Short mmCIF file of C-alpha atoms in Angstrom, two decimals:
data_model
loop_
_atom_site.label_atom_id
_atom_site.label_comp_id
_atom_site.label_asym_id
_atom_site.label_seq_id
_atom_site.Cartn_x
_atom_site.Cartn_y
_atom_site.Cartn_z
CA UNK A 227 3.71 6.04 -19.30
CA UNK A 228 0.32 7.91 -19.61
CA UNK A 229 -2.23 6.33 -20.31
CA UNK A 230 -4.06 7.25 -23.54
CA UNK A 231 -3.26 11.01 -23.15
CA UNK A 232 -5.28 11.71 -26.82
CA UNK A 233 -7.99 9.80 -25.76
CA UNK A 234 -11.43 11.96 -25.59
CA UNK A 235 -12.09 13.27 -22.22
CA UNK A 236 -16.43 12.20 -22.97
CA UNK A 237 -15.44 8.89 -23.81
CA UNK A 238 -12.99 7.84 -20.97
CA UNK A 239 -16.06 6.43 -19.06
CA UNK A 240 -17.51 3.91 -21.72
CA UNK A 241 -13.66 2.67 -22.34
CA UNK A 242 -13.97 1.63 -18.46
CA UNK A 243 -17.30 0.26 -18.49
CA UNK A 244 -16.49 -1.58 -21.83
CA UNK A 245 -13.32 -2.77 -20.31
CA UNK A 246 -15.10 -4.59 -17.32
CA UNK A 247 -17.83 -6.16 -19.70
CA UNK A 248 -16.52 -9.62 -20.15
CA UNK A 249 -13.21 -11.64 -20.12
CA UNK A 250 -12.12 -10.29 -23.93
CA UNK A 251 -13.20 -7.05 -23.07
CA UNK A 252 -11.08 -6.58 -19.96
CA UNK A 253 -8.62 -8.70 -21.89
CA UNK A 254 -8.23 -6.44 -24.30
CA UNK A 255 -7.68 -3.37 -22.15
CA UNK A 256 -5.29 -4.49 -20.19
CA UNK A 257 -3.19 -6.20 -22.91
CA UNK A 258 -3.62 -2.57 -24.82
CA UNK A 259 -1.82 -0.28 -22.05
CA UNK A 260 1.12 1.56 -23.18
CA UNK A 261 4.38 -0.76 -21.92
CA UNK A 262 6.77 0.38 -19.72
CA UNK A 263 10.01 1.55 -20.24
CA UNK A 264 12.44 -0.46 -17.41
CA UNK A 265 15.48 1.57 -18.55
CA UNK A 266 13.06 5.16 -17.89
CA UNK A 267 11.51 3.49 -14.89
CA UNK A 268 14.25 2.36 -13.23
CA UNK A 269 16.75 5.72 -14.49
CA UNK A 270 13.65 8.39 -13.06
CA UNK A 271 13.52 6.30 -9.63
CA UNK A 272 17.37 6.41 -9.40
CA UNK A 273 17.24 9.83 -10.00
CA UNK A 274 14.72 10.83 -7.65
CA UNK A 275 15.99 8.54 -4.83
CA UNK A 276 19.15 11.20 -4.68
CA UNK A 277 16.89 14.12 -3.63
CA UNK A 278 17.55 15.08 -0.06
CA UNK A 279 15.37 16.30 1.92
CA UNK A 280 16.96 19.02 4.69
CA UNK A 281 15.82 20.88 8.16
CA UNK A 282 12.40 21.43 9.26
CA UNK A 283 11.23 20.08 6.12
CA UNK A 284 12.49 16.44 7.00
CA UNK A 285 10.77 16.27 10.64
CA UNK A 286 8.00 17.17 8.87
CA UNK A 287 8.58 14.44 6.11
CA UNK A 288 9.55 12.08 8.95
CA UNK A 289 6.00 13.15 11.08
CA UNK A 290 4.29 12.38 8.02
CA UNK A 291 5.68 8.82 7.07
CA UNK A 292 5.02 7.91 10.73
CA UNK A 293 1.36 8.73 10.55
CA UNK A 294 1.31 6.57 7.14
CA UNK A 295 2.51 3.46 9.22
CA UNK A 296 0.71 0.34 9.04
CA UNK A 297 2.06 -1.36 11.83
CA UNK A 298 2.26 -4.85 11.22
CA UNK A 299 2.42 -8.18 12.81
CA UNK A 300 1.80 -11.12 10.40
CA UNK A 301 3.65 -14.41 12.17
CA UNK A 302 2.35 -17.82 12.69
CA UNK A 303 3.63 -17.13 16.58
CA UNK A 304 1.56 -13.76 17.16
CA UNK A 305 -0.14 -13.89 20.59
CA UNK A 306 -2.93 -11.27 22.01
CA UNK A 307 0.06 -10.08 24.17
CA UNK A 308 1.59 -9.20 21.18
CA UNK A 309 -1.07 -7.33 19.37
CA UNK A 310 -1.68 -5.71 22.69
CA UNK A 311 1.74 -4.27 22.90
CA UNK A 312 1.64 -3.60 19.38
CA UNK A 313 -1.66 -1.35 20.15
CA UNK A 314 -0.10 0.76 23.09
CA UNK A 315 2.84 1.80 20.09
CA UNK A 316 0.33 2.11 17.57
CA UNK A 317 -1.25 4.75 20.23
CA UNK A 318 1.69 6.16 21.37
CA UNK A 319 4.70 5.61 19.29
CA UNK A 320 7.03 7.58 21.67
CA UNK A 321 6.03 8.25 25.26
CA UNK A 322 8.99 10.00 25.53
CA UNK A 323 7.49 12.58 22.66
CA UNK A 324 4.00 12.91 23.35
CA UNK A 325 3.81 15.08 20.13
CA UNK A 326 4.80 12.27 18.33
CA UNK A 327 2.01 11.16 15.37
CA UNK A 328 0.43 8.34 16.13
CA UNK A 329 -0.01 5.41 13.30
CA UNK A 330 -2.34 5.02 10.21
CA UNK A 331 -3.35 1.27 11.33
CA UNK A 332 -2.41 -1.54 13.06
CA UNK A 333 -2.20 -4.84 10.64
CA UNK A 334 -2.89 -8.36 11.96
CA UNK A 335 -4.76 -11.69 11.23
CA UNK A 336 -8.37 -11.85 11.03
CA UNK A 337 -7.82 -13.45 14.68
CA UNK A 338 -6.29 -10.85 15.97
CA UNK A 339 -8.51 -8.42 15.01
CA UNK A 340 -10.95 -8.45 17.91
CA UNK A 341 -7.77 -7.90 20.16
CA UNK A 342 -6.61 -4.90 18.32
CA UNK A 343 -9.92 -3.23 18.12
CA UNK A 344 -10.43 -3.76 21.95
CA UNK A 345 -7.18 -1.74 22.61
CA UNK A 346 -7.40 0.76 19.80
CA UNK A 347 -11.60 1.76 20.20
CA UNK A 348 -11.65 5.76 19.73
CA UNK A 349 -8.37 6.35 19.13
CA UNK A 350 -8.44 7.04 14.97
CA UNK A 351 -5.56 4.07 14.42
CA UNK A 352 -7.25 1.78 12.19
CA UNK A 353 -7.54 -1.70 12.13
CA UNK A 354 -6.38 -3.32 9.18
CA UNK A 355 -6.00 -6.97 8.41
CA UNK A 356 -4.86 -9.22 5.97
CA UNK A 357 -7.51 -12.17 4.44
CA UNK A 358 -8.50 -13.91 1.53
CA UNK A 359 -5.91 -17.12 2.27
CA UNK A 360 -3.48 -14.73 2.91
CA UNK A 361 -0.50 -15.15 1.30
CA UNK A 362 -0.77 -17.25 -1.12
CA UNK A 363 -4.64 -16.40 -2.35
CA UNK A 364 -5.01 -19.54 -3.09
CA UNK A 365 -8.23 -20.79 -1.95
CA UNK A 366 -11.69 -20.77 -3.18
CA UNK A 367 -13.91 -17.70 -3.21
CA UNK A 368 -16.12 -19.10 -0.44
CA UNK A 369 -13.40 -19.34 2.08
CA UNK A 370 -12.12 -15.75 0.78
CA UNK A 371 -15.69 -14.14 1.89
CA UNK A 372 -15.59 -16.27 4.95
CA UNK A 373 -12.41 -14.91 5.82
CA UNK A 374 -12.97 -11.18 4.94
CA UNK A 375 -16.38 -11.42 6.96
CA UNK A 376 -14.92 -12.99 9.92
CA UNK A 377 -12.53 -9.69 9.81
CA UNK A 378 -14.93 -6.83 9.30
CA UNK A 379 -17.41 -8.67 12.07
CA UNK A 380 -14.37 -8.82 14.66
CA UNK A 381 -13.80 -4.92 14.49
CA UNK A 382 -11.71 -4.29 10.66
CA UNK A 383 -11.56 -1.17 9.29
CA UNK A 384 -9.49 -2.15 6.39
CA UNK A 385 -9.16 -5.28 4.15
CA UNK A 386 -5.70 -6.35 2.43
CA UNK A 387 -6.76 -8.84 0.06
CA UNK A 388 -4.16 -10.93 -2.09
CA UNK A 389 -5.25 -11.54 -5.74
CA UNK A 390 -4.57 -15.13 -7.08
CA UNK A 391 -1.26 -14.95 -8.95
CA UNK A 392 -1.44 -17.79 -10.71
CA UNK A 393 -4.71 -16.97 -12.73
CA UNK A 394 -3.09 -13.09 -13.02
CA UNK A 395 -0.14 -15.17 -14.74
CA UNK A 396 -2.40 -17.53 -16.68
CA UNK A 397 -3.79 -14.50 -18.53
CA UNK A 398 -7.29 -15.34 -16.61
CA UNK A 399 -7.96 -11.66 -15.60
CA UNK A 400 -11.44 -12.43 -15.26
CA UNK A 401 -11.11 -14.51 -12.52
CA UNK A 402 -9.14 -11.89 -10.77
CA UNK A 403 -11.40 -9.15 -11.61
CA UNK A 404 -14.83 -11.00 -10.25
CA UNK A 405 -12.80 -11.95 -6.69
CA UNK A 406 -11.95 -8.33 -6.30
CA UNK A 407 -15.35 -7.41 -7.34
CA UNK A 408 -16.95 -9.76 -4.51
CA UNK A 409 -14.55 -9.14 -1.91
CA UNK A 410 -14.97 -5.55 -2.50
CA UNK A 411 -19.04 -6.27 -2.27
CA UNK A 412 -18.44 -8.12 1.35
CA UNK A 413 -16.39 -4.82 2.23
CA UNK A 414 -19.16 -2.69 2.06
CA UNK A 415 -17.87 0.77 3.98
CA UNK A 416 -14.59 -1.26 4.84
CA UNK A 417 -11.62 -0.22 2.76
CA UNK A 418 -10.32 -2.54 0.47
CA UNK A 419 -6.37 -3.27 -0.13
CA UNK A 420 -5.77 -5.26 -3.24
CA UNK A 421 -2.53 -7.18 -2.92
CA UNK A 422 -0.68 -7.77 -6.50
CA UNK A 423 2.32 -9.33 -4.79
CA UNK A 424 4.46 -8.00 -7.57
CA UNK A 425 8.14 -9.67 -6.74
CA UNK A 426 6.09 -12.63 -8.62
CA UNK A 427 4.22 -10.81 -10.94
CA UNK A 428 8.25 -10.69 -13.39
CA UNK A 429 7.36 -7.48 -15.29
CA UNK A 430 6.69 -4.02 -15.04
CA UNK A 431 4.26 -4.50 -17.27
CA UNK A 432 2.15 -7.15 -15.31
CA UNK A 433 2.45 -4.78 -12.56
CA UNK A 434 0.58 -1.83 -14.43
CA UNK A 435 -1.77 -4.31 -15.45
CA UNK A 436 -2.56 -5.92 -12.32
CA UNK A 437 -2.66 -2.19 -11.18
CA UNK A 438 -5.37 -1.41 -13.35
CA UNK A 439 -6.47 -4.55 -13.34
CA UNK A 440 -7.20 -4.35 -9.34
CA UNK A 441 -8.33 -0.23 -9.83
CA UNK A 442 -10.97 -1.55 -12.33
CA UNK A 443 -12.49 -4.22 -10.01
CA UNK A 444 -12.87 -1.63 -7.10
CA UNK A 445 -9.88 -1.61 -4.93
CA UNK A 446 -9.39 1.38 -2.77
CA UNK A 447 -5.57 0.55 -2.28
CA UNK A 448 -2.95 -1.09 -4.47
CA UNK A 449 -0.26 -2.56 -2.53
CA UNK A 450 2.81 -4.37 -3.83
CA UNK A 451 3.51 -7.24 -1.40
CA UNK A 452 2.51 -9.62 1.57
CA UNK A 453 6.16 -9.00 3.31
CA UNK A 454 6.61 -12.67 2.42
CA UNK A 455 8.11 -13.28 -1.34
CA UNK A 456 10.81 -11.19 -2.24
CA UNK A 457 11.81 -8.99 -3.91
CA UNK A 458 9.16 -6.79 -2.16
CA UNK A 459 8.54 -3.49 -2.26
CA UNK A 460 11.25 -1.69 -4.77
CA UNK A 461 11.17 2.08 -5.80
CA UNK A 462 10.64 1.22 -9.27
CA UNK A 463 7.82 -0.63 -8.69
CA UNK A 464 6.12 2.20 -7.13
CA UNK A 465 6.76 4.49 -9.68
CA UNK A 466 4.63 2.23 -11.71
CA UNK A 467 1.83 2.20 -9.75
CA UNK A 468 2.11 5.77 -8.68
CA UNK A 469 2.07 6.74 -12.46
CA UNK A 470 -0.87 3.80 -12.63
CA UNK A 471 -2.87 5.56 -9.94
CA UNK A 472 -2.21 9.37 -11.49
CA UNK A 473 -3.44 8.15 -14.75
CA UNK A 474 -6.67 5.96 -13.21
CA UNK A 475 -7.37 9.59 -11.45
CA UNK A 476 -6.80 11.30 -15.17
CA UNK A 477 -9.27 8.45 -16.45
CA UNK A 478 -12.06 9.07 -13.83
CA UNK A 479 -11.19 11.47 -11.30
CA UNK A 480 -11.23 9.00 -8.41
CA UNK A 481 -8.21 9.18 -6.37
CA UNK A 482 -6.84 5.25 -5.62
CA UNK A 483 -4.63 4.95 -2.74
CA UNK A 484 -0.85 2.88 -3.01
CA UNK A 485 0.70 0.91 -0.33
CA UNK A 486 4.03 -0.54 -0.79
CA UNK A 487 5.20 -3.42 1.93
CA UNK A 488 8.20 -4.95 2.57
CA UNK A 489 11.70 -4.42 3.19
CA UNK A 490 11.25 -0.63 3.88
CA UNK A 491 12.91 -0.66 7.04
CA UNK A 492 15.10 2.86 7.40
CA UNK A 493 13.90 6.89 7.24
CA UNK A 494 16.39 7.36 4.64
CA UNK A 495 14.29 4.72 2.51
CA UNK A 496 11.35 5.93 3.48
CA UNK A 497 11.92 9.70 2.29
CA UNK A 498 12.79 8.50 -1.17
CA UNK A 499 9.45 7.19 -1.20
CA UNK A 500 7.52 10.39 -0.51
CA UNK A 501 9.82 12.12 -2.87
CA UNK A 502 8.26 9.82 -5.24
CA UNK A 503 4.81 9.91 -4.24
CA UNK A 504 4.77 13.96 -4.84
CA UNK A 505 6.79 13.46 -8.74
CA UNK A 506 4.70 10.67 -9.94
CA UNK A 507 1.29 10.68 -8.52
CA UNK A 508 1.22 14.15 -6.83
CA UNK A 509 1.32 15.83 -3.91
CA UNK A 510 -2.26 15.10 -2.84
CA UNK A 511 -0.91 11.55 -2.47
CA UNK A 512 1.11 12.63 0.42
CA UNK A 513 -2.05 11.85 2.96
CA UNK A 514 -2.04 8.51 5.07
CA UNK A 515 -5.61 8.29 3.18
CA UNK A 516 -3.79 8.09 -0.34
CA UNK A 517 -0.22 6.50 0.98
CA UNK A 518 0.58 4.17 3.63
CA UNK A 519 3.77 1.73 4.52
CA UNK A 520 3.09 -1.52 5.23
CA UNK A 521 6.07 -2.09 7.82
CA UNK A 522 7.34 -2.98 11.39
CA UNK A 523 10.67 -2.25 11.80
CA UNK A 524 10.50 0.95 10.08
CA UNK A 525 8.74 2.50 12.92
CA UNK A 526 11.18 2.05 15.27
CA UNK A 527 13.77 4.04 12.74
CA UNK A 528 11.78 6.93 12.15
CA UNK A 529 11.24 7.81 15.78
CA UNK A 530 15.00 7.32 16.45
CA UNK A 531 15.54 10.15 13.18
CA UNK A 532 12.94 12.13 14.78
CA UNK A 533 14.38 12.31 18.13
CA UNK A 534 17.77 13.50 16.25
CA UNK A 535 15.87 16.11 14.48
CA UNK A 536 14.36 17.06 17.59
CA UNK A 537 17.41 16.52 20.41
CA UNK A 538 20.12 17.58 17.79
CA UNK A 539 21.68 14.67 17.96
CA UNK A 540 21.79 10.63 17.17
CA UNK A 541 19.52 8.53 19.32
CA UNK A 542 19.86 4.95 19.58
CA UNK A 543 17.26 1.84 20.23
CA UNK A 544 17.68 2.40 23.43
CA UNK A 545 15.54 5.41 23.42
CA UNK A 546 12.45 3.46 21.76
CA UNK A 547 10.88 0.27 22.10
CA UNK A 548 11.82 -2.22 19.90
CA UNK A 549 9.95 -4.69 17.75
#
């Protein structure tokens, strides 16, 4: 699934600037990636999903995909006590383990934000937070800005924007590309997440192109899903935009990070996902910079696997707080 491997090395960046020149243009280049393979995709992330991962090697894995955790509250019924408690695990995931790596970010609702920031100042967890009419992205660009500026004035550090399906689907990609553009412009130093929401985007192949697609634009992250449409995060999906991100870095040496969300809810799942991050995209992937999870619930599994790696044996939720 490479992209272009024959392609001149001196004339990768004109294809990219030639791409983003005007609707045919990016048209064009997204319509003439190499397709992907569903049987290969889907047989490679079987295959990889039955590596095991053994001894010291999977409390570091398990160390690692906790400090990759966006921790995530995204309900209509979310209160400041909420987010608050949310904070204190974002800081200290297990009191009980002081050792214990604290979280990437915490993830909330531009409202929210100001709350999480209070409770997380100086502690390195970011604060990430969802906009843009978040879920559906359907709204006009004004209210997008409004909403990612309202966010990055209360205390974001991180923007997860959703793209506007319906235009990805309606072949206007130019549309898509000048939101991502402007949101990314509003940004400024603030990390932007691109959202493809691919359980709707039907193909692998809409996937890498939204990929690229969002990569082109400016996005710092792709990330499949808003937790709310399913199917949601799926390991074949991320193979395609792992391999999407390896061959963007091929293209231009700029390293785009990958966020699946949704559904990941156990350690066991969660390994299978780092396996794939080192296969497809590469082992410099495996950095809460490059990779995060967008989760909840899979938190409170990975310190109950950690305290078995550490204890020697099984604890239950009774030996962690929660959610």
């Amino acid at each position: 699934m490479s992209v272009s491997p024959t392609l001149p090395a001196h004339l990768r960046p004109a294809l990219l600037a030639d791409a983003a020149a005007d609707e045919s243009s990016l048209r064009r280049f997204l319509q003439g990636l190499p397709g992907v393979d569903p049987v290969g995709v889907e047989s490679r992330a079987a295959a990889l999903a039955t590596r095991s991962i053994k001894s010291t090697a999977k409390l570091r894995a398990i160390d690692l995909a906790i400090s990759m955790v966006d921790l995530t509250t995204l309900e209509g019924s979310d209160t400041p006590g909420k987010v608050r408690t949310l904070a204190a695990k974002a800081r200290r995931p297990d009191p009980g383990f002081p050792d214990t790596p604290t979280v990437a970010a915490v993830c909330v609702y531009p409202d929210m934000v100001a709350v999480a920031a209070a409770e997380l100042a100086g502690t390195g967890v970011g604060i990430a937070s969802v906009a843009t009419a978040f879920p559906s992205g359907r709204s006009s660009l004004e209210v997008k800005l409004a909403d990612t500026a309202l966010a990055i004035e209360a205390g974001a550090t991180e923007i997860d924007m959703v793209i506007d399906r319906g235009a990805f689907l309606a072949g206007n990609y130019g549309k898509v590309f000048d939101e991502i553009r402007a949101i990314k412009a509003a940004c400024g130093s603030t990390r932007l997440k691109v959202i493809l929401e691919t359980g709707e985007l039907a193909t692998y192949d809409n996937v890498r192109r939204a990929s690229f697609l969002a990569m082109l634009a400016g996005g710092d992250f792709i990330k499949t899903s808003t937790g709310k449409i399913a199917p949601a995060a799926t390991l074949p999906v991320i193979h395609v935009m792992l391999q999407a991100v390896h061959d963007w870095y091929a293209l231009t040496g700029d390293r785009v990070a990958v966020k699946p969300a949704g559904g990941i809810r156990n350690t066991k799942d969660a390994l299978r996902y780092l396996v794939a991050v080192r296969e497809v995209a590469g082992p410099e992937w495996l950095d809460p910079f490059l990779f995060r999870f967008g989760a909840s619930s899979l938190l409170n599994d990975l310190l109950m696997q950690r305290r078995t790696q550490t204890d020697g044996h099984y604890s239950g939720p009774n030996y962690v707080t929660v959610d």
